[in-house]
PDB file of C-alpha atoms in Angstrom:
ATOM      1  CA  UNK A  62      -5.320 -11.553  17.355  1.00 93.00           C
ATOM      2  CA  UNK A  63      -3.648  -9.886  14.649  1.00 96.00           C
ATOM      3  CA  UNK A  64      -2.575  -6.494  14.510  1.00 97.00           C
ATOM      4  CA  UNK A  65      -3.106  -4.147  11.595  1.00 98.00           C
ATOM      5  CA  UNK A  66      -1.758  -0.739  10.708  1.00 98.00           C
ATOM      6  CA  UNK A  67      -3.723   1.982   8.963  1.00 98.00           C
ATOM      7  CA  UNK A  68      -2.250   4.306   6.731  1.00 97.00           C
ATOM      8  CA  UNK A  69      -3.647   7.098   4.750  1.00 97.00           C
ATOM      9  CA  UNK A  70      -3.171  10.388   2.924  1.00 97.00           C
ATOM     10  CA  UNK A  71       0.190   9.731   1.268  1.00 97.00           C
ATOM     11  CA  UNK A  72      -0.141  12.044  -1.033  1.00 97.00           C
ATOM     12  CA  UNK A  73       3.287  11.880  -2.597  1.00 98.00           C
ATOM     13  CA  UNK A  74       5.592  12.076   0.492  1.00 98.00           C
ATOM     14  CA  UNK A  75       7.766   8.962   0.198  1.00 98.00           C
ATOM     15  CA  UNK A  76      10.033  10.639   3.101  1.00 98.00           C
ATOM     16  CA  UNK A  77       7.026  10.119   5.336  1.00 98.00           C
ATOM     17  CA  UNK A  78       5.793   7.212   4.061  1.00 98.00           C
ATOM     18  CA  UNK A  79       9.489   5.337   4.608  1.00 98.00           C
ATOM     19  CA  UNK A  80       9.413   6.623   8.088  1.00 98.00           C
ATOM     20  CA  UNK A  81       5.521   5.084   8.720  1.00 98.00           C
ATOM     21  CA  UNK A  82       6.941   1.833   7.833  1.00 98.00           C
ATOM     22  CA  UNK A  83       9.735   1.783   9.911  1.00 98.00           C
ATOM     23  CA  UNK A  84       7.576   2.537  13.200  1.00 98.00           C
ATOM     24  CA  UNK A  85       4.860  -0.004  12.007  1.00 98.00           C
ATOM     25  CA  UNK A  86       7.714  -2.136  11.284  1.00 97.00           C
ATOM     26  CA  UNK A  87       9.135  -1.655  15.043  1.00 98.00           C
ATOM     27  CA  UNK A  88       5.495  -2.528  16.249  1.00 97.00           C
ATOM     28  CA  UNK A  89       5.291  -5.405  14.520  1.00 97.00           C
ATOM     29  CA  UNK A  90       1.818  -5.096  13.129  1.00 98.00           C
ATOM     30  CA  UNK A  91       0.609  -8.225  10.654  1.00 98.00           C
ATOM     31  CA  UNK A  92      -0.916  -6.375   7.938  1.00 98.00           C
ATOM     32  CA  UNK A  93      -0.867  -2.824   6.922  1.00 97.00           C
ATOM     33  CA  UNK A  94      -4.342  -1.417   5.338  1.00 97.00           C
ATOM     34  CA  UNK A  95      -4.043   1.829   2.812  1.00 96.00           C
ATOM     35  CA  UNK A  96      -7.066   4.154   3.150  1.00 97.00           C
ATOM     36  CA  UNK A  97      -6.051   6.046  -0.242  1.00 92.00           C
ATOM     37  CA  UNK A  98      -4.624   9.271  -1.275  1.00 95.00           C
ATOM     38  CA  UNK A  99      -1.690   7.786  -2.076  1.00 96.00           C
ATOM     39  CA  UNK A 100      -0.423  10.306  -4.840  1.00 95.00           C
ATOM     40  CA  UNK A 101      -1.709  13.677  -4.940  1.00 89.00           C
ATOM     41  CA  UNK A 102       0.605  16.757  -4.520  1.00 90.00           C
ATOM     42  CA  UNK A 103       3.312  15.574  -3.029  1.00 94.00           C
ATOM     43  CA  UNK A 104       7.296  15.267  -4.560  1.00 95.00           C
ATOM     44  CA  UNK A 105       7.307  11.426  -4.908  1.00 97.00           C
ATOM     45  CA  UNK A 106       4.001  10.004  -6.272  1.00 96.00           C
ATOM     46  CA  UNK A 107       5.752   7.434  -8.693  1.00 97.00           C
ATOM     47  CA  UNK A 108       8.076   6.124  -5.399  1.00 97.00           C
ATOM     48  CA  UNK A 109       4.911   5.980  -3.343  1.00 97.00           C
ATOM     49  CA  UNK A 110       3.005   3.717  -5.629  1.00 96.00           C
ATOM     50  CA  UNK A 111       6.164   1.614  -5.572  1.00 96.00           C
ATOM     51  CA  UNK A 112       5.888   1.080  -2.010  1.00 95.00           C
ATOM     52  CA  UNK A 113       2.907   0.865  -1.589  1.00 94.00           C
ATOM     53  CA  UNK A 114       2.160  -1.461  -4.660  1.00 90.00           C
TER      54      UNK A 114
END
């Protein structure tokens, strides 16, 4: 069975988003899903898109 993790409402914070990774990373989880909001009004939209892209 595979395991996925769910992410949403980035909105900009790469900080954040680095640190998601690294725990979904530790859980090894198979495929991650975005739900969205991945810029917005956060600091770091254009690093954001780069990880999530």
């Amino acid at each position: 069975m595979s395991r996925y993790g769910i992410i949403s409402d980035i909105h900009g914070n790469a900080h954040a988003l680095r640190a998601v990774y690294e725990k979904l990373g530790a859980l090894e989880v198979d495929r991650i899903v975005c739900l969205g909001d991945i810029v917005g009004y956060g600091p770091s939209p254009t690093k954001c898109l780069d990880l999530v892209l």
